[in-house]
CSV table of C-alpha atoms in Angstrom, one decimal:
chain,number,residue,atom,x,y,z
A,12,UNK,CA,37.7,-70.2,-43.1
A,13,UNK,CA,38.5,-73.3,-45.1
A,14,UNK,CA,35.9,-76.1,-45.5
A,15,UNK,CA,35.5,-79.3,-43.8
A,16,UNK,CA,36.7,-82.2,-45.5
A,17,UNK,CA,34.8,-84.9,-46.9
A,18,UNK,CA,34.8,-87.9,-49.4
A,19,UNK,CA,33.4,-86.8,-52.2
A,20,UNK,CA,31.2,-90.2,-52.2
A,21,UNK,CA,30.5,-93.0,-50.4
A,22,UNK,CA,28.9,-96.5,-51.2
A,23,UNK,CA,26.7,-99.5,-50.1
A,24,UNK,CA,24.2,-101.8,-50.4
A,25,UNK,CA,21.2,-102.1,-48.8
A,26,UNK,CA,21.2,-103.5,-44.7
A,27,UNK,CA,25.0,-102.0,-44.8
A,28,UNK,CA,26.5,-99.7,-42.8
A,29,UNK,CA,28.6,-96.6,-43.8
A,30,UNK,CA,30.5,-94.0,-42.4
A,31,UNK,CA,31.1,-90.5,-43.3
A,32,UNK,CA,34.0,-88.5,-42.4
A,33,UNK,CA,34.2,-84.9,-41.8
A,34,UNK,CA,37.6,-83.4,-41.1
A,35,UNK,CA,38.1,-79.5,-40.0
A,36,UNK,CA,41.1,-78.2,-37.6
A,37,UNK,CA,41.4,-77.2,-34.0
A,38,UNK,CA,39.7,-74.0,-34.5
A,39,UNK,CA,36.1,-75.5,-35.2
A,40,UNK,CA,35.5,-79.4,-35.3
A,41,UNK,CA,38.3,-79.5,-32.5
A,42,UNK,CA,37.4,-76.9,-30.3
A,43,UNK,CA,33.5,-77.4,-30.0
A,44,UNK,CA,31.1,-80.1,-29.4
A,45,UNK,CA,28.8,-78.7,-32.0
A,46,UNK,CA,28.9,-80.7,-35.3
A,47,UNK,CA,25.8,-80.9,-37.4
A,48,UNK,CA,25.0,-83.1,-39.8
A,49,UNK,CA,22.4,-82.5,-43.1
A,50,UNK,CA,20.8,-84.7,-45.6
A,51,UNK,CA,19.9,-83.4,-48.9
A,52,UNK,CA,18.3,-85.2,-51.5
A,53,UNK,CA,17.6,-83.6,-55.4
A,54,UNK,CA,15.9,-80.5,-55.3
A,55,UNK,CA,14.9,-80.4,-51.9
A,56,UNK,CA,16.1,-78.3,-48.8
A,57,UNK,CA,18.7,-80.2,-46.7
A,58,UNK,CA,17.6,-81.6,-43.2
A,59,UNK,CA,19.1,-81.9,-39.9
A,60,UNK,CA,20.3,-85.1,-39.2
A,61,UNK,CA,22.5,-84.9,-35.7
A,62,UNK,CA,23.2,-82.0,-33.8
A,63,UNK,CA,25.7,-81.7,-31.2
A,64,UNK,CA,28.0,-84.3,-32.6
A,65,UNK,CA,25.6,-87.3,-31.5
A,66,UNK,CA,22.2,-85.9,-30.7
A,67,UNK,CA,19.5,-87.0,-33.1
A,68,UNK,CA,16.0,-84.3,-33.6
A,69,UNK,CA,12.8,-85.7,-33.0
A,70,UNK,CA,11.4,-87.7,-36.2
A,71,UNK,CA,15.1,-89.0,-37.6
A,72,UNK,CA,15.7,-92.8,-37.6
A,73,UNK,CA,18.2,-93.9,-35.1
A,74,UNK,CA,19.8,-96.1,-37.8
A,75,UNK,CA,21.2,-92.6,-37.8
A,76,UNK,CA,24.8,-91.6,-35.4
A,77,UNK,CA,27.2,-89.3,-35.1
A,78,UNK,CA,30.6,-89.1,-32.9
A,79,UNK,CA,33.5,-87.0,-32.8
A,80,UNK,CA,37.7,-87.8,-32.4
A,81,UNK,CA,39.8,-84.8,-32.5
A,82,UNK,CA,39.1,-82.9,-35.5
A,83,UNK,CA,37.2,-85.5,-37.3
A,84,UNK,CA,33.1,-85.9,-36.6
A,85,UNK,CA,31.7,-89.0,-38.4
A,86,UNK,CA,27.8,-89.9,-39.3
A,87,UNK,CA,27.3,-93.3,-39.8
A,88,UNK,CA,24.1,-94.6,-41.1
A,89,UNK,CA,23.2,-98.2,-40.5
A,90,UNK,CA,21.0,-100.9,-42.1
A,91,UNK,CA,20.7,-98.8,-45.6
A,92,UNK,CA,18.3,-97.9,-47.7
A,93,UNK,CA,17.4,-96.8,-50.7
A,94,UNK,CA,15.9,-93.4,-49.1
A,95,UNK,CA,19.0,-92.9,-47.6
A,96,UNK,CA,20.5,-92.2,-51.2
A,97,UNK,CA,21.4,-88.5,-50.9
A,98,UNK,CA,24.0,-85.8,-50.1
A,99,UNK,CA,25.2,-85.5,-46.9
A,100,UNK,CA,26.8,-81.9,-45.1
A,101,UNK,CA,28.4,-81.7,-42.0
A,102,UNK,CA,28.5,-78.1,-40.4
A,103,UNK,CA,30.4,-77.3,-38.0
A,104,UNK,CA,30.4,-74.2,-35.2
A,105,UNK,CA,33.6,-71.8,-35.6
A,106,UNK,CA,33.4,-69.4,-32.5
A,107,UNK,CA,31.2,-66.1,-32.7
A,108,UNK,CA,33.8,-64.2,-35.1
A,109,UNK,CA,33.7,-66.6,-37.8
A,110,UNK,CA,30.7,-68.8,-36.4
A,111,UNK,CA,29.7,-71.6,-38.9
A,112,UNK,CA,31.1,-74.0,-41.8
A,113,UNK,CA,30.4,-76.5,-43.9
A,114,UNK,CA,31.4,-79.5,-45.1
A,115,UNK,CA,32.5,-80.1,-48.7
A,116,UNK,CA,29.3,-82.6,-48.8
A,117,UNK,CA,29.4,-86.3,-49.5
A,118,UNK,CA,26.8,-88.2,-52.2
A,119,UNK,CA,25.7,-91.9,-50.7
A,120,UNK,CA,24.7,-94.4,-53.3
A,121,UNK,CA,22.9,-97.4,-52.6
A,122,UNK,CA,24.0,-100.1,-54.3
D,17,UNK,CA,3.7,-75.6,-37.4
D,18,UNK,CA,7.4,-74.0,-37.2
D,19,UNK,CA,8.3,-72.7,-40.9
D,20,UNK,CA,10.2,-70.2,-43.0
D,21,UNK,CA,8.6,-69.2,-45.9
D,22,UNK,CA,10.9,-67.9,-48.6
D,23,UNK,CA,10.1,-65.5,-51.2
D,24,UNK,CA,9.8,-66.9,-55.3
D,25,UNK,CA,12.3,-67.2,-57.8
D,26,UNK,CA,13.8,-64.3,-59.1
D,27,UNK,CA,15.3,-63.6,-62.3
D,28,UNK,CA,17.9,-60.3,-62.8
D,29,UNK,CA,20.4,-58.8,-64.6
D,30,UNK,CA,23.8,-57.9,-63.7
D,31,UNK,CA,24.2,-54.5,-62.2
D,32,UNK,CA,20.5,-55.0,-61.1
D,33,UNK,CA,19.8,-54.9,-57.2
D,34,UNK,CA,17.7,-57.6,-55.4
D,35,UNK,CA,16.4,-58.1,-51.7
D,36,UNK,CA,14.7,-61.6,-51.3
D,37,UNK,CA,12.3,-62.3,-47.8
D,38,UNK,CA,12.0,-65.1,-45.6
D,39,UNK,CA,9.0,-64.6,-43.0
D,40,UNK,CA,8.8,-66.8,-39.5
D,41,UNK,CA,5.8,-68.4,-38.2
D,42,UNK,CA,5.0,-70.9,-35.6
D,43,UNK,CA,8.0,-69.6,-33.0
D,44,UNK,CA,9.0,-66.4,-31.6
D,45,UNK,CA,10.6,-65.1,-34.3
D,46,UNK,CA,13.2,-62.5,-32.4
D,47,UNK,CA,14.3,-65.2,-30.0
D,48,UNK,CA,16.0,-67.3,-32.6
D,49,UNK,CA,19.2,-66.5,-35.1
D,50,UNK,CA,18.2,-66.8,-38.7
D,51,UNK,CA,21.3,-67.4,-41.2
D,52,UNK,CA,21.8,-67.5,-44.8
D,53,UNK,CA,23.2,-70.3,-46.9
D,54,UNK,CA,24.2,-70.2,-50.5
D,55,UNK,CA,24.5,-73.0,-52.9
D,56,UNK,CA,25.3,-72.7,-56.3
D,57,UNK,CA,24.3,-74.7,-59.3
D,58,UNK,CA,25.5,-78.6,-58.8
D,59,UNK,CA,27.8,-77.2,-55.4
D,60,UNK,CA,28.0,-77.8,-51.6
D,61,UNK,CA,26.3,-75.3,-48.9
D,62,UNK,CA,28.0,-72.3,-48.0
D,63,UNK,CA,27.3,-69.9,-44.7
D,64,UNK,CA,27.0,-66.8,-46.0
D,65,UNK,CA,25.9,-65.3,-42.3
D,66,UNK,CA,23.1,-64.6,-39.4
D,67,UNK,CA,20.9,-62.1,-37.9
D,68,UNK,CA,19.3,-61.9,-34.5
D,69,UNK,CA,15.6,-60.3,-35.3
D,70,UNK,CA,15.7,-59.2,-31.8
D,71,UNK,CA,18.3,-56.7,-31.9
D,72,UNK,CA,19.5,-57.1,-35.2
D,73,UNK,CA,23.3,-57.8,-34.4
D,74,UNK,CA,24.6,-59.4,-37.3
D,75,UNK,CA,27.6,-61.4,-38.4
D,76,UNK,CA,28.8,-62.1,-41.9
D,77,UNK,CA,30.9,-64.6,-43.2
D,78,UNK,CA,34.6,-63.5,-44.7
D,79,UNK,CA,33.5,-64.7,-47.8
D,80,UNK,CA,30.0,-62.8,-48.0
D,81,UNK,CA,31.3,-59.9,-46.2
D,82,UNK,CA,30.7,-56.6,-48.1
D,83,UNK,CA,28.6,-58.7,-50.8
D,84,UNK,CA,25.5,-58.7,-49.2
D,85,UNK,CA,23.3,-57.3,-46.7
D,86,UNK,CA,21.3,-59.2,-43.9
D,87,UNK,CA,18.6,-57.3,-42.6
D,88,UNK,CA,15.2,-58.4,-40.3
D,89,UNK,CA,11.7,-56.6,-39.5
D,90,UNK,CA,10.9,-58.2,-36.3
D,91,UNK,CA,7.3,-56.8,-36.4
D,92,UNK,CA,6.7,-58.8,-39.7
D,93,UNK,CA,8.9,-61.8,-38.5
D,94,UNK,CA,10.7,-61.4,-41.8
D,95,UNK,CA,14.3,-61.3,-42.6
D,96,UNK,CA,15.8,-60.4,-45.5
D,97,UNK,CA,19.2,-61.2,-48.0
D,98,UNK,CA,20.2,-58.1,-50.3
D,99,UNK,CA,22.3,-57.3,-53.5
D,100,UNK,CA,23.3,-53.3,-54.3
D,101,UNK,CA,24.8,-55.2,-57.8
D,102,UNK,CA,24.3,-58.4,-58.8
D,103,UNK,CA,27.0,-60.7,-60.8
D,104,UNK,CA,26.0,-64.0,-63.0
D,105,UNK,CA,28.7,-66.0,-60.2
D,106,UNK,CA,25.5,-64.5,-57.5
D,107,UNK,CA,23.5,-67.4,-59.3
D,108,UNK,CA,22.6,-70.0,-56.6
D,109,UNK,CA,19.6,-71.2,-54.4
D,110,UNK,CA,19.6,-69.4,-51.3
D,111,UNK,CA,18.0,-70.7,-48.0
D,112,UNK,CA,17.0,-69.2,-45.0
D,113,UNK,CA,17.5,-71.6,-41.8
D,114,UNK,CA,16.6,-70.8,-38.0
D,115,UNK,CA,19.4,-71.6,-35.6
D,116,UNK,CA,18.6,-73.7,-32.7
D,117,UNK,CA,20.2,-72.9,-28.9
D,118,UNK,CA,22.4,-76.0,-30.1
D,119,UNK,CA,24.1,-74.3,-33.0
D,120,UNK,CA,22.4,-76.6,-35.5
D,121,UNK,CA,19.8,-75.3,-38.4
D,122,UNK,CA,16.9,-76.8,-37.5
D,123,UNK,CA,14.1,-75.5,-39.9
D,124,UNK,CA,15.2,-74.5,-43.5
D,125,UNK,CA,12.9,-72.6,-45.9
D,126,UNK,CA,12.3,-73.8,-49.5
D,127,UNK,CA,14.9,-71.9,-51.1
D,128,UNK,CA,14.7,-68.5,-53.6
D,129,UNK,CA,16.6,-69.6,-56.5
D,130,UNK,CA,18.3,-66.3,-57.9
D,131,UNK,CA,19.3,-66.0,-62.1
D,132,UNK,CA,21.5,-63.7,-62.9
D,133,UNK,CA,22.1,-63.6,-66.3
D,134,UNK,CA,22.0,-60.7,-69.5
């Protein structure tokens, strides 16, 4: 099971919006609706983000979203911050024999 | 309050055998998958599997299959990540996460970092 793809960093300054990719085939990303997504900043545990491509858990700003096309999910954070300055994983399901992976993780940078 | 608690640092040597603990409290503790994640110095996450305290059926990543052992004591809500014979490349944080009924890890613990080194 390869890891999903995504850019290795992403960029902008503050009130922005970006957008995070996270590319995987038809046997995970493609084939469920169950995309994760994890924020991680230095020396902390990560935190869920989005779950279920688009659902957000209680507590996480709604400048937070995530969506799905084919094999790519995306997270999109808007109106920027400085706290928003960390690593970013998606995770994706991959059916009961193989059930979960990752992203190859994506450091935002505030400008 | 939902948590997992992990178990402290460890430092080993290679050969050596290791079995780190990560206890459940706030939940029912065998109605819930718990999974393990690996990340290694400066790297990504990586699934290394899950356990269903429950009934203990448990699935293993390809990658972590045959490297280490997932094991859970649902009458101490703790499960557990074991080495027979640790490596320095076996160097890494390791978190414990619960698995919601959505497929998503929803609680993490603090992390176990794990040294191996002579």
């Amino acid at each position: 099971q390869s890891a999903l793809t995504q850019p290795a960093s992403v960029s902008g300054s503050p009130g922005q919006s970006i957008t995070i990719s996270c590319t995987g085939t038809s046997s995970d990303v493609g084939s469920y609706n169950l995309v994760s997504w994890y924020q991680q900043h230095p020396g902390k545990a990560p935190k869920l983000m989005i779950y279920e491509g688009s659902k957000r858990p209680s507590g996480v700003s709604n400048r937070f979203s995530g969506s799905k096309s084919g094999n790519t999910a995306s997270l999109t954070i808007s109106g920027l911050q400085a706290e928003d300055e960390a690593d970013y994983y998606c995770c994706s399901y991959a059916g009961s024999s193989s059930s979960y992976v990752f992203g190859t993780g994506t450091k935002v940078t505030v400008l | 309050e939902v948590q997992l608690v992990q178990s402290g640092a460890e430092v080993k040597k290679p050969g050596e055998s290791l079995k780190i603990s990560c206890k459940g409290s706030g939940y029912s503790f065998t109605s819930y998958w718990i999974g393990w994640v690996r990340q290694m110095p400066g790297k990504g996450l990586e699934w290394m599997g899950i356990i269903y305290p429950g009934d203990s059926d448990t699935r293993y990543s390809p990658s972590f299959q045959g490297q280490v052992t997932i094991s859970a004591d649902k009458s101490i809500s703790t499960a557990y990540l074991q080495w027979s014979s640790l490596k320095a490349s076996d160097t890494a944080m390791y978190y414990c996460v619960r698995i919601s009924g959505f497929d998503a890890f929803d609680i993490w613990g603090q992390g176990t970092m794990v040294t191996v080194s002579s």
